[in-house]
mmCIF file of C-alpha atoms in Angstrom:
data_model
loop_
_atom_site.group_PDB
_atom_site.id
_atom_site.type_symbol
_atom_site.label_atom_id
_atom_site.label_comp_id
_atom_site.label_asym_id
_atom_site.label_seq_id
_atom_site.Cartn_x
_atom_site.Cartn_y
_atom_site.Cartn_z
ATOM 1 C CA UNK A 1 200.509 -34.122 192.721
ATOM 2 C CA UNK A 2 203.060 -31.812 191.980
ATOM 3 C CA UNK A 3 204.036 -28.737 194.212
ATOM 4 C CA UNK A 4 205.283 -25.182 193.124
ATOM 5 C CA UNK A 5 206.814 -22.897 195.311
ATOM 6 C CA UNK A 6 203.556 -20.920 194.880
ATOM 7 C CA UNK A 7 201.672 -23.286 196.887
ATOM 8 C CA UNK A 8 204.027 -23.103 200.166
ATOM 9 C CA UNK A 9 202.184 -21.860 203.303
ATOM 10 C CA UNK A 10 203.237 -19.352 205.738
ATOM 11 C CA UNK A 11 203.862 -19.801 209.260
ATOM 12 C CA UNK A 12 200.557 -17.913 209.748
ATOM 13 C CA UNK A 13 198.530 -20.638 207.379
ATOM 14 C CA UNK A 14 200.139 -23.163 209.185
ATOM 15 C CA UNK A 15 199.261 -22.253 212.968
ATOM 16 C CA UNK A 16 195.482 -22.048 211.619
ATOM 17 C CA UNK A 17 195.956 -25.304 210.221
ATOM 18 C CA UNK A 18 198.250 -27.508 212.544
ATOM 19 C CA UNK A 19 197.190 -28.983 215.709
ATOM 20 C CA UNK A 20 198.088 -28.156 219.209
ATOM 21 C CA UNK A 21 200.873 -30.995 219.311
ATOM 22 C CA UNK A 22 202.113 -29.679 215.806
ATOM 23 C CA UNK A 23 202.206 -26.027 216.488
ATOM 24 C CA UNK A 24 204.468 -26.828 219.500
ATOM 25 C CA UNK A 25 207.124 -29.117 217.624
ATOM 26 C CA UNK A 26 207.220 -26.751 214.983
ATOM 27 C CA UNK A 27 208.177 -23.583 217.228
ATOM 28 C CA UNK A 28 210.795 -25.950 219.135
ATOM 29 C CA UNK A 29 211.960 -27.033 215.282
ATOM 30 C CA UNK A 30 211.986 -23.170 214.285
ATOM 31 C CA UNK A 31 213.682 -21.860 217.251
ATOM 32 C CA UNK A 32 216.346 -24.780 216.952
ATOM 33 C CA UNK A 33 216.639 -23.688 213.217
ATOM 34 C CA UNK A 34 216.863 -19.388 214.319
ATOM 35 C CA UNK A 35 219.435 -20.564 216.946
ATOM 36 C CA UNK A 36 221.710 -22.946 214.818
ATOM 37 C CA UNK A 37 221.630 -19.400 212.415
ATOM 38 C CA UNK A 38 222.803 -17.037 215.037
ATOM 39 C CA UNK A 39 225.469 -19.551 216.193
ATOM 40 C CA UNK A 40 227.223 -19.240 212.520
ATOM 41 C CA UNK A 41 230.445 -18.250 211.298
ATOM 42 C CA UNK A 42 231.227 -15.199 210.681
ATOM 43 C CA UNK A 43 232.437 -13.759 207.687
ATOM 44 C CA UNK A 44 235.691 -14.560 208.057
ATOM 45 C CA UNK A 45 234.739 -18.235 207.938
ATOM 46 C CA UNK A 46 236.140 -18.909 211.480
ATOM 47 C CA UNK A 47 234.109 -21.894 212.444
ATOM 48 C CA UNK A 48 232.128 -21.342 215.826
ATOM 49 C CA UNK A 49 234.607 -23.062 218.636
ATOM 50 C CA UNK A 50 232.013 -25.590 219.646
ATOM 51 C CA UNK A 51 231.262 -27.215 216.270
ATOM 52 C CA UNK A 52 231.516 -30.242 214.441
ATOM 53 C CA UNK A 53 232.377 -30.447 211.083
ATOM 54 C CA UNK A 54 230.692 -34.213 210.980
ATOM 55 C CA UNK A 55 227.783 -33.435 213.465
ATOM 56 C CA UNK A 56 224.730 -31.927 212.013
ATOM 57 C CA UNK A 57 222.471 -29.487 213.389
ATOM 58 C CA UNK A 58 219.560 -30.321 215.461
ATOM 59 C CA UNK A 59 217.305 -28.839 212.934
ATOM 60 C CA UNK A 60 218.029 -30.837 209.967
ATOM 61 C CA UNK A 61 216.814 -33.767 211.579
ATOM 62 C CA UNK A 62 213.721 -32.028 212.553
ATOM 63 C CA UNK A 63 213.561 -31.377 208.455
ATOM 64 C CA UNK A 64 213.750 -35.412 207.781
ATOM 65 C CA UNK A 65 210.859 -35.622 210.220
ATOM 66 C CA UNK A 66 208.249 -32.412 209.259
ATOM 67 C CA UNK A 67 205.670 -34.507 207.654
ATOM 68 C CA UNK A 68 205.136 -37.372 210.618
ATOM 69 C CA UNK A 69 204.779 -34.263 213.037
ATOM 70 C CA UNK A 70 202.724 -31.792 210.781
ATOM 71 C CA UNK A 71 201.219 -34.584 208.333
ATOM 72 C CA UNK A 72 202.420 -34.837 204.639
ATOM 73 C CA UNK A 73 200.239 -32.177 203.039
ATOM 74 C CA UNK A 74 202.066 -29.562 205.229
ATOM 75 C CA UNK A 75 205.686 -31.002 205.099
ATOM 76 C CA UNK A 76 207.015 -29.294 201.967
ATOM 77 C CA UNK A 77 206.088 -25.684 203.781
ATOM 78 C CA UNK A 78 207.507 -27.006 207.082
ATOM 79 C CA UNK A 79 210.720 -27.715 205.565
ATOM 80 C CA UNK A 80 211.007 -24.649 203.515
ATOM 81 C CA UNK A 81 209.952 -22.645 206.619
ATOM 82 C CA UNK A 82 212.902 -24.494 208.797
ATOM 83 C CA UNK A 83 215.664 -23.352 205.764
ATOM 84 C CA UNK A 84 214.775 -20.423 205.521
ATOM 85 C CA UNK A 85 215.064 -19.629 209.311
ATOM 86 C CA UNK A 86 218.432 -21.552 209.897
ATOM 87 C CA UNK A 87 219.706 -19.310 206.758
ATOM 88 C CA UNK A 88 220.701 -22.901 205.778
ATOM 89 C CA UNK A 89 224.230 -22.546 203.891
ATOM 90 C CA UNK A 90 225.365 -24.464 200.895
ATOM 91 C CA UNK A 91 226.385 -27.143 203.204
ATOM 92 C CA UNK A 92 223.502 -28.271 205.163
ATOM 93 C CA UNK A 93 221.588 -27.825 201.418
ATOM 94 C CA UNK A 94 223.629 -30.218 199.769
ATOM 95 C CA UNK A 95 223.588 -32.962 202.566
ATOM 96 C CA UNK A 96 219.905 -32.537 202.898
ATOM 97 C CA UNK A 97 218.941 -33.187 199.087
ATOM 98 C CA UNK A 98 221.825 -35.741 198.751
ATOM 99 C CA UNK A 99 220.317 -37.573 201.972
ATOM 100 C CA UNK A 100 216.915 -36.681 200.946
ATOM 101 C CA UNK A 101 213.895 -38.381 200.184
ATOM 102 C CA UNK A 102 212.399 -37.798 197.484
ATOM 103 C CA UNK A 103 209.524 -35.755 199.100
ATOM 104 C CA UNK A 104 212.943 -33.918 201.265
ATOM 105 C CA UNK A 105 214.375 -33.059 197.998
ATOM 106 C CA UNK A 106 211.836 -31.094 196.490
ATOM 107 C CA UNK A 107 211.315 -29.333 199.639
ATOM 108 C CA UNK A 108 214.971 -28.380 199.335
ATOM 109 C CA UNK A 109 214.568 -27.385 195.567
ATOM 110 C CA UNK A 110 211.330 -25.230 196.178
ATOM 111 C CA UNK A 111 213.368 -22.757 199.036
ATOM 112 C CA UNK A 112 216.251 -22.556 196.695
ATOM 113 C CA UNK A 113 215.683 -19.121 195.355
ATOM 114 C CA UNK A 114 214.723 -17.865 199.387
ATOM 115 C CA UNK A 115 218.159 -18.467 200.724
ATOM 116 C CA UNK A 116 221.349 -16.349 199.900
ATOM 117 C CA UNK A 117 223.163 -19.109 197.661
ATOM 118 C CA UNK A 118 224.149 -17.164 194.675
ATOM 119 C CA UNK A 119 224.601 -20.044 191.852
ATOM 120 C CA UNK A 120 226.686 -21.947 194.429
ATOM 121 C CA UNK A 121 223.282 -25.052 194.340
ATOM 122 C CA UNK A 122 222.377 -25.008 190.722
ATOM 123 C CA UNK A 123 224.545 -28.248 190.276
ATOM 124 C CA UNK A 124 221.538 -29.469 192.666
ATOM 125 C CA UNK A 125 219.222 -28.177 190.059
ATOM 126 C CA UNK A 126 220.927 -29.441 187.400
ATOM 127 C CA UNK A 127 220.881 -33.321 189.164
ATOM 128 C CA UNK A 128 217.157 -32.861 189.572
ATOM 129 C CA UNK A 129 216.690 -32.244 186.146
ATOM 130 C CA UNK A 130 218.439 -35.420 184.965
ATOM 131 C CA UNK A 131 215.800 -37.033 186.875
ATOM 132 C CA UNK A 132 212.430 -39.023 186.265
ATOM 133 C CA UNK A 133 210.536 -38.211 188.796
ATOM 134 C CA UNK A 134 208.096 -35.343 187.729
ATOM 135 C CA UNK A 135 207.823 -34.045 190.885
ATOM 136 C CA UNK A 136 211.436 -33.204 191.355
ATOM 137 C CA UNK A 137 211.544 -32.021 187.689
ATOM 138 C CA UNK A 138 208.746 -29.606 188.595
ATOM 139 C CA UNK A 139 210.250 -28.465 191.284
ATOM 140 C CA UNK A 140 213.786 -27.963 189.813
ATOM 141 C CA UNK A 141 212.116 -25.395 187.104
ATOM 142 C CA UNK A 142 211.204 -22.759 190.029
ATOM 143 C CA UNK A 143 212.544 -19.154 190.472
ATOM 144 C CA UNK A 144 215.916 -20.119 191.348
ATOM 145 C CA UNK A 145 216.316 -22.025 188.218
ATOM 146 C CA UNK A 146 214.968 -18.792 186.413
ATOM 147 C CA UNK A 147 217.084 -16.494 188.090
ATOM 148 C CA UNK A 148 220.669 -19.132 187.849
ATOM 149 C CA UNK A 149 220.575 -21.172 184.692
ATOM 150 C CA UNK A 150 222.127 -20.099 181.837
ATOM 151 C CA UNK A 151 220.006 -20.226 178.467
ATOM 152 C CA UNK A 152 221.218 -23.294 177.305
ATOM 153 C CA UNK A 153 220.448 -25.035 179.985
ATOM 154 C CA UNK A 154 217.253 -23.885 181.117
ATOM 155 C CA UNK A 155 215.921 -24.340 177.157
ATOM 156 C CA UNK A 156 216.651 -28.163 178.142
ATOM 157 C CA UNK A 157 214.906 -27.664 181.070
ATOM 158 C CA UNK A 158 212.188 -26.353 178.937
ATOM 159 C CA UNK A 159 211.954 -29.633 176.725
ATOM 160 C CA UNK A 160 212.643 -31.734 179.804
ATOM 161 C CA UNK A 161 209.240 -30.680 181.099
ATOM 162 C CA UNK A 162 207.410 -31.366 177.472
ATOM 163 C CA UNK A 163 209.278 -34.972 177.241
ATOM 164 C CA UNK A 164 208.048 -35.783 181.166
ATOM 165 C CA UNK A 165 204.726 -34.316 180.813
ATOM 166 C CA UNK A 166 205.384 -31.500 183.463
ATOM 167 C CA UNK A 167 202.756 -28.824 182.801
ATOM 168 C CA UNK A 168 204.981 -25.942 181.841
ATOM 169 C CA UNK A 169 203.007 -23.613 184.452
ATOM 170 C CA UNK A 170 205.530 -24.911 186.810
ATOM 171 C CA UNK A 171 208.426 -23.309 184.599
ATOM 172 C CA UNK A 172 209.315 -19.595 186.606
ATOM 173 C CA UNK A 173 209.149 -16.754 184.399
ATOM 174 C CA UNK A 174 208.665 -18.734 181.340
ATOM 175 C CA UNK A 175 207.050 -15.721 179.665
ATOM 176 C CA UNK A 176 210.430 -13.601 180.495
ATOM 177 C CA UNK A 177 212.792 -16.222 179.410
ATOM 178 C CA UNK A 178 210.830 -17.818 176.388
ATOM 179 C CA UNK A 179 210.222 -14.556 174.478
ATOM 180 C CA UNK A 180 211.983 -14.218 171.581
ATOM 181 C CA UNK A 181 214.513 -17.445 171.971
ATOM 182 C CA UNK A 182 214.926 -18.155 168.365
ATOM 183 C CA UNK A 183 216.843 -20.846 169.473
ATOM 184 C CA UNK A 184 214.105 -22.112 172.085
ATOM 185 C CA UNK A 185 211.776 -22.099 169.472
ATOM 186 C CA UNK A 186 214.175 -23.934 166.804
ATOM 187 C CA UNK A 187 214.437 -26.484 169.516
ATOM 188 C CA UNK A 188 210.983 -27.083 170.220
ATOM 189 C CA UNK A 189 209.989 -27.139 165.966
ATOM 190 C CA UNK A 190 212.676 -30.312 165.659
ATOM 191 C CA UNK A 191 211.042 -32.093 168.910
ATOM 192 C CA UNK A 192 207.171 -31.209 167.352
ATOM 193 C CA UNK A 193 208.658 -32.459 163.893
ATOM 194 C CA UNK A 194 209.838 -35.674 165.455
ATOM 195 C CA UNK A 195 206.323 -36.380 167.307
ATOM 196 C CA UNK A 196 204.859 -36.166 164.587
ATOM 197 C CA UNK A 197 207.039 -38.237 162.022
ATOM 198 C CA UNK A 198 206.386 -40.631 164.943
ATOM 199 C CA UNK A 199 203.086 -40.552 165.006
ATOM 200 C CA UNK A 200 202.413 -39.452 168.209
ATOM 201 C CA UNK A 201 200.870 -36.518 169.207
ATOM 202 C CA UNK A 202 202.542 -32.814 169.955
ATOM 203 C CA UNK A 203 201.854 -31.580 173.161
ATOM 204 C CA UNK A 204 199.340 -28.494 173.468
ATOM 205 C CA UNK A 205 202.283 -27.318 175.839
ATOM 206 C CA UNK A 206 204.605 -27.190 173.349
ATOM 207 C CA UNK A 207 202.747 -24.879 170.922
ATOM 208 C CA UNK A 208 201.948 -22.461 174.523
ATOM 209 C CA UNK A 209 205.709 -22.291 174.635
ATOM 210 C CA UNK A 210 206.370 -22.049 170.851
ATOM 211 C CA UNK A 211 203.859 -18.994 170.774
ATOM 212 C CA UNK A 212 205.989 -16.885 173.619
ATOM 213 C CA UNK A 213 209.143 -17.145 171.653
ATOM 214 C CA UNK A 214 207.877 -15.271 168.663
ATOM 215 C CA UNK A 215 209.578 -11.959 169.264
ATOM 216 C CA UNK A 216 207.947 -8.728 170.055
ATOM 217 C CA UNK A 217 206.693 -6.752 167.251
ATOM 218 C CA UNK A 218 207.336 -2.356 167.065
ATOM 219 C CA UNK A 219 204.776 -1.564 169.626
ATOM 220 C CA UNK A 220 206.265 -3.912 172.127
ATOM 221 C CA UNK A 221 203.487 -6.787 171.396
ATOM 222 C CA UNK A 222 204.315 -10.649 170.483
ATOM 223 C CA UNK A 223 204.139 -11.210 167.527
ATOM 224 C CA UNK A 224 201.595 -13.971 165.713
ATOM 225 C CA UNK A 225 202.676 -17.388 167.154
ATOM 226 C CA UNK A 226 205.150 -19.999 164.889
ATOM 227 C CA UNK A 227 203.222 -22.849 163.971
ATOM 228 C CA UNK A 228 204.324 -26.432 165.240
ATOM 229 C CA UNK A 229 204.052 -28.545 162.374
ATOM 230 C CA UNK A 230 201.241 -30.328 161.671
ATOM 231 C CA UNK A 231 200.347 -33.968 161.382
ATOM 232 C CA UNK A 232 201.438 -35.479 158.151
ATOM 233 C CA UNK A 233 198.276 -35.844 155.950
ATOM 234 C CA UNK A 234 197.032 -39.649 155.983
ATOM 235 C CA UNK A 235 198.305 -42.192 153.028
ATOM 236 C CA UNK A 236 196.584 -45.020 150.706
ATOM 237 C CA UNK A 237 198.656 -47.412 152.827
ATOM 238 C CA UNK A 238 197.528 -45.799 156.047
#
């Protein structure tokens, strides 16, 4: 199943959900989270006296462990939640999605775009996308990837999603970004041309995409869709 950042519960869907065991860990987690925020460096970048550079906060480890103490189907919101209340820097990002599961990266990929980051974690984006697992693919094209990537790499993004299979719902602003790409749409003709010289089929994704590129006409409206091409007509020998 794969999770948007849409689908991430609030800490008020959670306590109607969670158990009484549950509810506790996750206020100890989130006030371990708020603390390990308040305790940061300043602007300066003076390092609080008391810290380790190779220790790492108490809360990350509650991250690792979200979905044995709030059960799987809540641990992508869980960890999200616990990020966003440490105001989890660049650092503690990083080592969580390079130390990750699979199921801890997405989590991290999902809360990119609700913690003050800037660009600075798009190379995290940009490792997720190189990926074959769909999930983290799905997760990579989110509103931080919308907001960060530049267009040639979030048109790849685009036709990473159409060669994987990822619905392109999960692709943030994809209306905003798509519309009027000549070069998106240039892009996605030569990968419908080579489906079908290959026989296979093009995706119904594709041609979604393919329509939002056509640019927008004098009143403001898109235009009539390009056409993907079509299936080559059958042969004597065929």
């Amino acid at each position: 199943m794969l999770t948007s950042s849409d689908s991430l519960k609030s800490r008020k869907e959670l306590d109607a959900e969670l158990g009484g065991a549950a509810r506790a860990w996750l206020d100890e987690a989130l006030a371990e989270a708020a603390h390990d925020a308040a305790r940061a460096p300043a602007a300066s970048g003076t390092p609080h006296p008391e810290a380790s550079p190779y220790a790492s906060p108490s809360w990350e480890l509650r991250f690792a462990a979200a979905g044995r103490h709030c059960g799987q189907e809540n641990a992508d919101s869980v960890r999200s939640l616990l990020l966003v209340e440490a105001r989890a820097p660049l650092s503690s990002v990083t080592r969580l999605y390079e130390q990750g599961t699979a199921a801890e990266r997405r989590a991290v990929l999902l809360t990119l775009h609700l913690l003050d980051l800037g660009d600075t974690a798009l190379p995290l984006i940009e490792d997720a996308l190189r990926a074959n697992d769909t999930r983290l693919v799905a997760a990579a094209v989110g509103p931080y990837a919308a907001d960060h990537l530049d267009p040639h790499a979030w048109r790849h993004a685009v036709l990473k999603c159409l060669f994987t299979e990822v619905p392109v719902a999960a692709v943030a602003r994809l209306d905003d970004r798509a519309r009027g790409d000549a070069e998106l749409a240039r892009m996605l003709s030569d990968f419908a041309a080579e489906r079908t010289a290959a026989g296979r089929p093009v995706p119904e994704d594709l041609r979604t995409v393919l329509a939002l590129t056509a640019p927008a006409d004098e009143g403001g409206h898109p235009a009539g869709p390009t056409a993907a091409p079509a299936a080559p007509a059958p042969t004597e020998e065929s």
